[in-house]
Amino acid sequence: MTATQTHCPYCALQCGMTLTPRIPGVRLEPAEFPTNRGGLCAKGFTAADLLDHADRLLTPLVRKEPGNRDSPLREASWEEAYGLIAAKIRESQDRFGRDSVGAFGGGGLTNEKAYALGKFVRVALRSSAIDYNGRFCMSSAATAANRSLGIDRGLPFPLADVAEARTVLLVGANPADAMPPSMQYLDAGRAAGAKHIVVDPRRTNTANGAHLHLQPLPGTDLALANGMLHIAIREGWIDEDFVKDRTEGFAAVKAATNAYWPERVERMTGVPERRLRETVRLLATEQPSMILTARGAEQHSNGTDTAQAWLNLALALGLVGKPYSGYGTITGQGNGQGGREHGQKADQLPGYRRLDDPAAREHIARVWGIDPDELPQPGVSAYEMIDRLGTDGGVRVLWVLASNIAVSAPHSTHVIDRLKSLDLLVVSDIFLSETAELADVVLPTAQWAEEEGTMTNLEGRVIRRRMALPPPPLVRTDLRVIADLAEILGRGEHFSADPRTVFDELRRASRGGIADYHGITWERIDDEQGVFWPCPSEDHPGTPRLFAESFPRPDGRARFIRVEHRDAAELPDGTFPYVLTTGRNMQQYQSGNQTRRVKALTVALPEPRAEIHPDLARRHGIADGDLVELRSRRGVATLRARLSDGIRPDTVFAPFHWPGANALTNPALDPHSKMPAFKVCAVTIALADTPEGTTTR
Ligand SMILES: Nc1nc2c(c(=O)[nH]1)N[C@H]1C(S)=C(S)[C@@H](COP(=O)(O)OP(=O)(O)OC[C@H]3O[C@@H](n4cnc5c(=O)[nH]c(N)nc54)[C@H](O)[C@@H]3O)O[C@H]1N2
Ligand SMILES: Nc1nc2c(c(=O)[nH]1)N[C@H]1C(S)=C(S)[C@@H](COP(=O)(O)OP(=O)(O)OC[C@H]3O[C@@H](n4cnc5c(=O)[nH]c(N)nc54)[C@H](O)[C@@H]3O)O[C@H]1N2
Ligand code: SF4
Ligand SMILES: [Mo]
């Protein structure tokens, strides 16, 4: 029996695994890949359980009564499903214009699929309406890095470098739960005496092993970062040579930080002055130092400026571009990095090019064999697109691939209303997600172990997803479905269902762009355990570490950008007195559409738990395990309480792996990245009078 080397279907660590055929299904074992080095988390270990799962979608589904979403779904042939979709696309575009048809993609799609989907919308639909769930993920840090460093590669160094840093500041990042095998690098650093500081309103598993834990009020990280820069300036810890030779704009930032004196920052954030000072001292004097942010710092209505504030601090201390040192964002989804490079973003063409750049349009049009004028202009961001579904000027026919927005988008009751107002909703998925339950047409999709392609992990390392077994007989890959639909729409000659052909085209399309994959081949990926982009030619070694010499900006310098604290879009008040923040549990993944079906994982974590401080619980007569009702200005969720003295008494934490949390969240958007404020909204809390047994609604 031949073994297949591939990678986990879930997060951006993309742990290596070995699949060996057996009857039925496959045997899954961890592999020695440079990121996981033989480790896997519980989700990875059980990923193969979903290949032959009883819930799997095995044929297309359509409504028994077309147009009536209250009528049941029934099995249909691909021809019938395609016929329905194509007819609706034509009808909608004739009546309401090209932009009335759009797509919503995902950071779990392979590079080839993300590329093909972006091309499908621009070339086959000639619509501007496309965006994806990465907008809800790392877009704030990406926006900050683009404008300050000229490039957005989440980690500008290999993950293993983390073990060599003597100081690591983790801001709003909980890798102990979100990427357990990555902890071996943090643990190795700690064992060698490195000091780790965790900034998180909760004492997480990551914070538990750290030297220091800073516990700010959610949404105040920007003030914290500016406060640290204030101290660094006062103490003379700025790397003057680095600032002078390699950056621009420091004077304005320096002036702005005057107002962030430690006592004031302590009042704003709740972090004691001495902890602020100790953190800066370590970052400045115990180098090499790294500052890593994740969603806790970024998913805010000021997320871009917050990421920028941490980046400013890293630049001022001269951390960037030196060995085992620098600023990075921990990308989340399986292909969260590659998924943001190849054109499924509203404003983007492949290679991380801009859709509004005439030279980029020219280049891509040539690769695609079309006239540049055929390319639409940029569309609107994910939540803006969702918010306008079914309205005048909005999308009326939507195709969703690889995202479960009915659960994972903010203000979900509104999202569900909008989805219901569509003329046609098409969902491609493996299982009938909460979003697919609302669809007119459901298309079954091949899973990770049943397809070939490339993914780009959190380090910017391009790796191969390899096929271990064929998909079930009537199930098709997303790439095939994109090519089939393009054919029906009369643009078939521009598309291929073969991943290798698409990757070779992607290489040409990305050539000369920021995310340049031109020199990366499948053979090199096999031989070199992945290749780091940018990699402009086949004789180029790839780029594991960025910024050693210069920054990819017009003058080669990194740019400081002055940023000021802004209050969260919604603050607690007399009516909604507490802050709700949301995030992840170790045993579940994202909207839960996959992991809630894995028995071992649901046994380990059967339902969502709201983390509440015992003092807050006592005030409301809540005991551990009670059902509590959380209410925000937008909705209600009922979930079981888990009392923990590791969380701030003014803050409640809820996971979003089940429907519920996002009924509460605030869709206020960051003005730069269009990231929703997933990490702060105002809520009330009360003991629920819901009958025992009901958990969420
Ligand atoms: N088990 C599991 N692992 C995953 C995923 C999953 O769903 N489940 N998803 C993957 C994906 S797509 C992503 S994006 C990553 C996300 O990985 P992380 O960003 O590490 O995960 P989160 O739990 O969203 O947020 C991290 C921490 O931010 C804290 N936080 C909340 N508000 C604030 C704040 O205002 N400031 C600060 N400093 N911290 C705050 C939370 O308490 C939480 O512990 O995980 C990836 N890995
Ligand atoms: N309140 C709150 N909400 C959040 C967050 C938060 O921290 N708090 N985090 C946000 C973040 S960081 C993220 S990344 C999003 C994630 O939220 P979603 O975008 O909903 O992510 P998933 O649950 O992974 O959805 C992926 C879907 O695609 C299916 N799928 C998997 N692989 C494929 C494939 O190859 N093709 C197709 N067609 N389908 C596939 C899966 O079965 C699943 O239904 O949630 C965001 N929402
Ligand atoms: S850490 Fe991420 S990639 Fe690794 S096994 Fe777990 S879910 Fe999969
Ligand atoms: Mo994410």
PDB file of C-alpha atoms in Angstrom, residues 435-545:
ATOM      1  CA  THR A 435     -25.479  28.265   5.376  1.00  0.00           C
ATOM      2  CA  ALA A 436     -26.148  25.343   3.032  1.00  0.00           C
ATOM      3  CA  GLU A 437     -29.425  24.708   4.865  1.00  0.00           C
ATOM      4  CA  LEU A 438     -30.586  28.058   3.451  1.00  0.00           C
ATOM      5  CA  ALA A 439     -29.449  27.325  -0.100  1.00  0.00           C
ATOM      6  CA  ASP A 440     -31.470  26.726  -3.244  1.00  0.00           C
ATOM      7  CA  VAL A 441     -28.695  24.567  -4.653  1.00  0.00           C
ATOM      8  CA  VAL A 442     -26.096  22.618  -2.654  1.00  0.00           C
ATOM      9  CA  LEU A 443     -23.043  21.236  -4.441  1.00  0.00           C
ATOM     10  CA  PRO A 444     -21.016  18.415  -2.856  1.00  0.00           C
ATOM     11  CA  THR A 445     -17.291  19.013  -2.705  1.00  0.00           C
ATOM     12  CA  ALA A 446     -14.262  16.741  -2.594  1.00  0.00           C
ATOM     13  CA  GLN A 447     -12.313  16.804   0.655  1.00  0.00           C
ATOM     14  CA  TRP A 448      -8.686  17.539   1.314  1.00  0.00           C
ATOM     15  CA  ALA A 449      -7.497  13.957   0.996  1.00  0.00           C
ATOM     16  CA  GLU A 450      -9.343  13.564  -2.312  1.00  0.00           C
ATOM     17  CA  GLU A 451      -7.713  16.375  -4.277  1.00  0.00           C
ATOM     18  CA  GLU A 452      -4.381  17.823  -5.379  1.00  0.00           C
ATOM     19  CA  GLY A 453      -3.264  21.371  -5.008  1.00  0.00           C
ATOM     20  CA  THR A 454      -1.032  23.774  -3.163  1.00  0.00           C
ATOM     21  CA  MET A 455      -1.500  25.613   0.113  1.00  0.00           C
ATOM     22  CA  THR A 456       0.636  28.382   1.605  1.00  0.00           C
ATOM     23  CA  ASN A 457       1.125  27.997   5.329  1.00  0.00           C
ATOM     24  CA  LEU A 458       1.473  30.638   8.051  1.00  0.00           C
ATOM     25  CA  GLU A 459       5.186  31.006   7.264  1.00  0.00           C
ATOM     26  CA  GLY A 460       4.641  31.742   3.565  1.00  0.00           C
ATOM     27  CA  ARG A 461       5.846  28.230   2.707  1.00  0.00           C
ATOM     28  CA  VAL A 462       4.081  26.869  -0.366  1.00  0.00           C
ATOM     29  CA  ILE A 463       3.310  23.176   0.166  1.00  0.00           C
ATOM     30  CA  ARG A 464       1.409  20.411  -1.607  1.00  0.00           C
ATOM     31  CA  ARG A 465      -1.915  18.900  -0.706  1.00  0.00           C
ATOM     32  CA  ARG A 466      -1.869  15.414  -2.189  1.00  0.00           C
ATOM     33  CA  MET A 467      -4.608  12.980  -3.108  1.00  0.00           C
ATOM     34  CA  ALA A 468      -4.774   9.758  -1.085  1.00  0.00           C
ATOM     35  CA  LEU A 469      -8.080   8.429  -2.368  1.00  0.00           C
ATOM     36  CA  PRO A 470     -10.662   9.412  -4.983  1.00  0.00           C
ATOM     37  CA  PRO A 471     -13.758  11.392  -4.010  1.00  0.00           C
ATOM     38  CA  PRO A 472     -17.088   9.510  -3.809  1.00  0.00           C
ATOM     39  CA  PRO A 473     -18.445   8.772  -7.318  1.00  0.00           C
ATOM     40  CA  LEU A 474     -20.702  11.803  -7.809  1.00  0.00           C
ATOM     41  CA  VAL A 475     -18.636  14.296  -5.821  1.00  0.00           C
ATOM     42  CA  ARG A 476     -16.577  16.870  -7.739  1.00  0.00           C
ATOM     43  CA  THR A 477     -13.690  19.151  -6.793  1.00  0.00           C
ATOM     44  CA  ASP A 478     -14.383  22.885  -6.564  1.00  0.00           C
ATOM     45  CA  LEU A 479     -11.900  23.383  -9.396  1.00  0.00           C
ATOM     46  CA  ARG A 480     -13.914  21.106 -11.661  1.00  0.00           C
ATOM     47  CA  VAL A 481     -17.172  22.854 -10.765  1.00  0.00           C
ATOM     48  CA  ILE A 482     -15.662  26.279 -11.493  1.00  0.00           C
ATOM     49  CA  ALA A 483     -14.471  25.021 -14.884  1.00  0.00           C
ATOM     50  CA  ASP A 484     -17.819  23.332 -15.648  1.00  0.00           C
ATOM     51  CA  LEU A 485     -19.822  26.465 -14.876  1.00  0.00           C
ATOM     52  CA  ALA A 486     -17.445  28.634 -16.899  1.00  0.00           C
ATOM     53  CA  GLU A 487     -17.987  26.280 -19.838  1.00  0.00           C
ATOM     54  CA  ILE A 488     -21.762  26.577 -19.547  1.00  0.00           C
ATOM     55  CA  LEU A 489     -21.422  30.374 -19.403  1.00  0.00           C
ATOM     56  CA  GLY A 490     -19.425  30.305 -22.649  1.00  0.00           C
ATOM     57  CA  ARG A 491     -15.973  31.040 -21.196  1.00  0.00           C
ATOM     58  CA  GLY A 492     -14.762  27.464 -20.860  1.00  0.00           C
ATOM     59  CA  GLU A 493     -11.613  27.992 -22.920  1.00  0.00           C
ATOM     60  CA  HIS A 494     -10.172  30.160 -20.120  1.00  0.00           C
ATOM     61  CA  PHE A 495     -10.512  27.518 -17.385  1.00  0.00           C
ATOM     62  CA  SER A 496      -9.097  24.132 -16.431  1.00  0.00           C
ATOM     63  CA  ALA A 497     -10.164  21.566 -13.847  1.00  0.00           C
ATOM     64  CA  ASP A 498      -6.593  20.243 -13.580  1.00  0.00           C
ATOM     65  CA  PRO A 499      -4.809  21.645 -10.499  1.00  0.00           C
ATOM     66  CA  ARG A 500      -1.346  21.431 -12.012  1.00  0.00           C
ATOM     67  CA  THR A 501      -2.390  23.328 -15.117  1.00  0.00           C
ATOM     68  CA  VAL A 502      -3.997  25.974 -12.927  1.00  0.00           C
ATOM     69  CA  PHE A 503      -0.905  26.226 -10.705  1.00  0.00           C
ATOM     70  CA  ASP A 504       1.319  26.761 -13.739  1.00  0.00           C
ATOM     71  CA  GLU A 505      -0.983  29.540 -14.887  1.00  0.00           C
ATOM     72  CA  LEU A 506      -0.981  31.014 -11.371  1.00  0.00           C
ATOM     73  CA  ARG A 507       2.836  31.032 -11.458  1.00  0.00           C
ATOM     74  CA  ARG A 508       2.766  33.097 -14.638  1.00  0.00           C
ATOM     75  CA  ALA A 509       0.043  35.365 -13.322  1.00  0.00           C
ATOM     76  CA  SER A 510       1.928  36.030 -10.087  1.00  0.00           C
ATOM     77  CA  ARG A 511       5.212  36.703 -11.909  1.00  0.00           C
ATOM     78  CA  GLY A 512       6.606  40.096 -10.969  1.00  0.00           C
ATOM     79  CA  GLY A 513       3.889  40.611  -8.346  1.00  0.00           C
ATOM     80  CA  ILE A 514       4.451  40.953  -4.621  1.00  0.00           C
ATOM     81  CA  ALA A 515       3.490  37.343  -3.959  1.00  0.00           C
ATOM     82  CA  ASP A 516       5.679  35.977  -6.742  1.00  0.00           C
ATOM     83  CA  TYR A 517       5.328  32.191  -7.193  1.00  0.00           C
ATOM     84  CA  HIS A 518       6.930  32.091 -10.626  1.00  0.00           C
ATOM     85  CA  GLY A 519       9.877  29.921  -9.590  1.00  0.00           C
ATOM     86  CA  ILE A 520       7.861  27.437  -7.537  1.00  0.00           C
ATOM     87  CA  THR A 521       7.145  24.032  -9.092  1.00  0.00           C
ATOM     88  CA  TRP A 522       5.489  20.943  -7.657  1.00  0.00           C
ATOM     89  CA  GLU A 523       8.842  19.147  -8.013  1.00  0.00           C
ATOM     90  CA  ARG A 524      10.630  21.796  -5.967  1.00  0.00           C
ATOM     91  CA  ILE A 525       7.958  21.652  -3.289  1.00  0.00           C
ATOM     92  CA  ASP A 526       8.509  17.871  -3.078  1.00  0.00           C
ATOM     93  CA  ASP A 527      12.304  18.176  -2.952  1.00  0.00           C
ATOM     94  CA  GLU A 528      12.598  21.147  -0.596  1.00  0.00           C
ATOM     95  CA  GLN A 529       9.753  20.512   1.874  1.00  0.00           C
ATOM     96  CA  GLY A 530       7.942  23.521   0.497  1.00  0.00           C
ATOM     97  CA  VAL A 531       9.231  26.762  -1.004  1.00  0.00           C
ATOM     98  CA  PHE A 532       8.892  30.193   0.589  1.00  0.00           C
ATOM     99  CA  TRP A 533       7.572  33.002  -1.623  1.00  0.00           C
ATOM    100  CA  PRO A 534       8.664  35.379  -3.075  1.00  0.00           C
ATOM    101  CA  CYS A 535      10.416  33.042  -5.479  1.00  0.00           C
ATOM    102  CA  PRO A 536      10.752  34.809  -8.841  1.00  0.00           C
ATOM    103  CA  SER A 537      12.626  32.143 -10.830  1.00  0.00           C
ATOM    104  CA  GLU A 538      13.328  28.427 -10.789  1.00  0.00           C
ATOM    105  CA  ASP A 539      16.953  29.035  -9.788  1.00  0.00           C
ATOM    106  CA  HIS A 540      15.910  31.326  -6.907  1.00  0.00           C
ATOM    107  CA  PRO A 541      16.095  29.640  -3.488  1.00  0.00           C
ATOM    108  CA  GLY A 542      12.843  31.178  -2.184  1.00  0.00           C
ATOM    109  CA  THR A 543      12.737  33.643   0.701  1.00  0.00           C
ATOM    110  CA  PRO A 544      12.388  32.165   4.197  1.00  0.00           C
ATOM    111  CA  ARG A 545      13.369  35.488   5.824  1.00  0.00           C
TER     112      ARG A 545
END
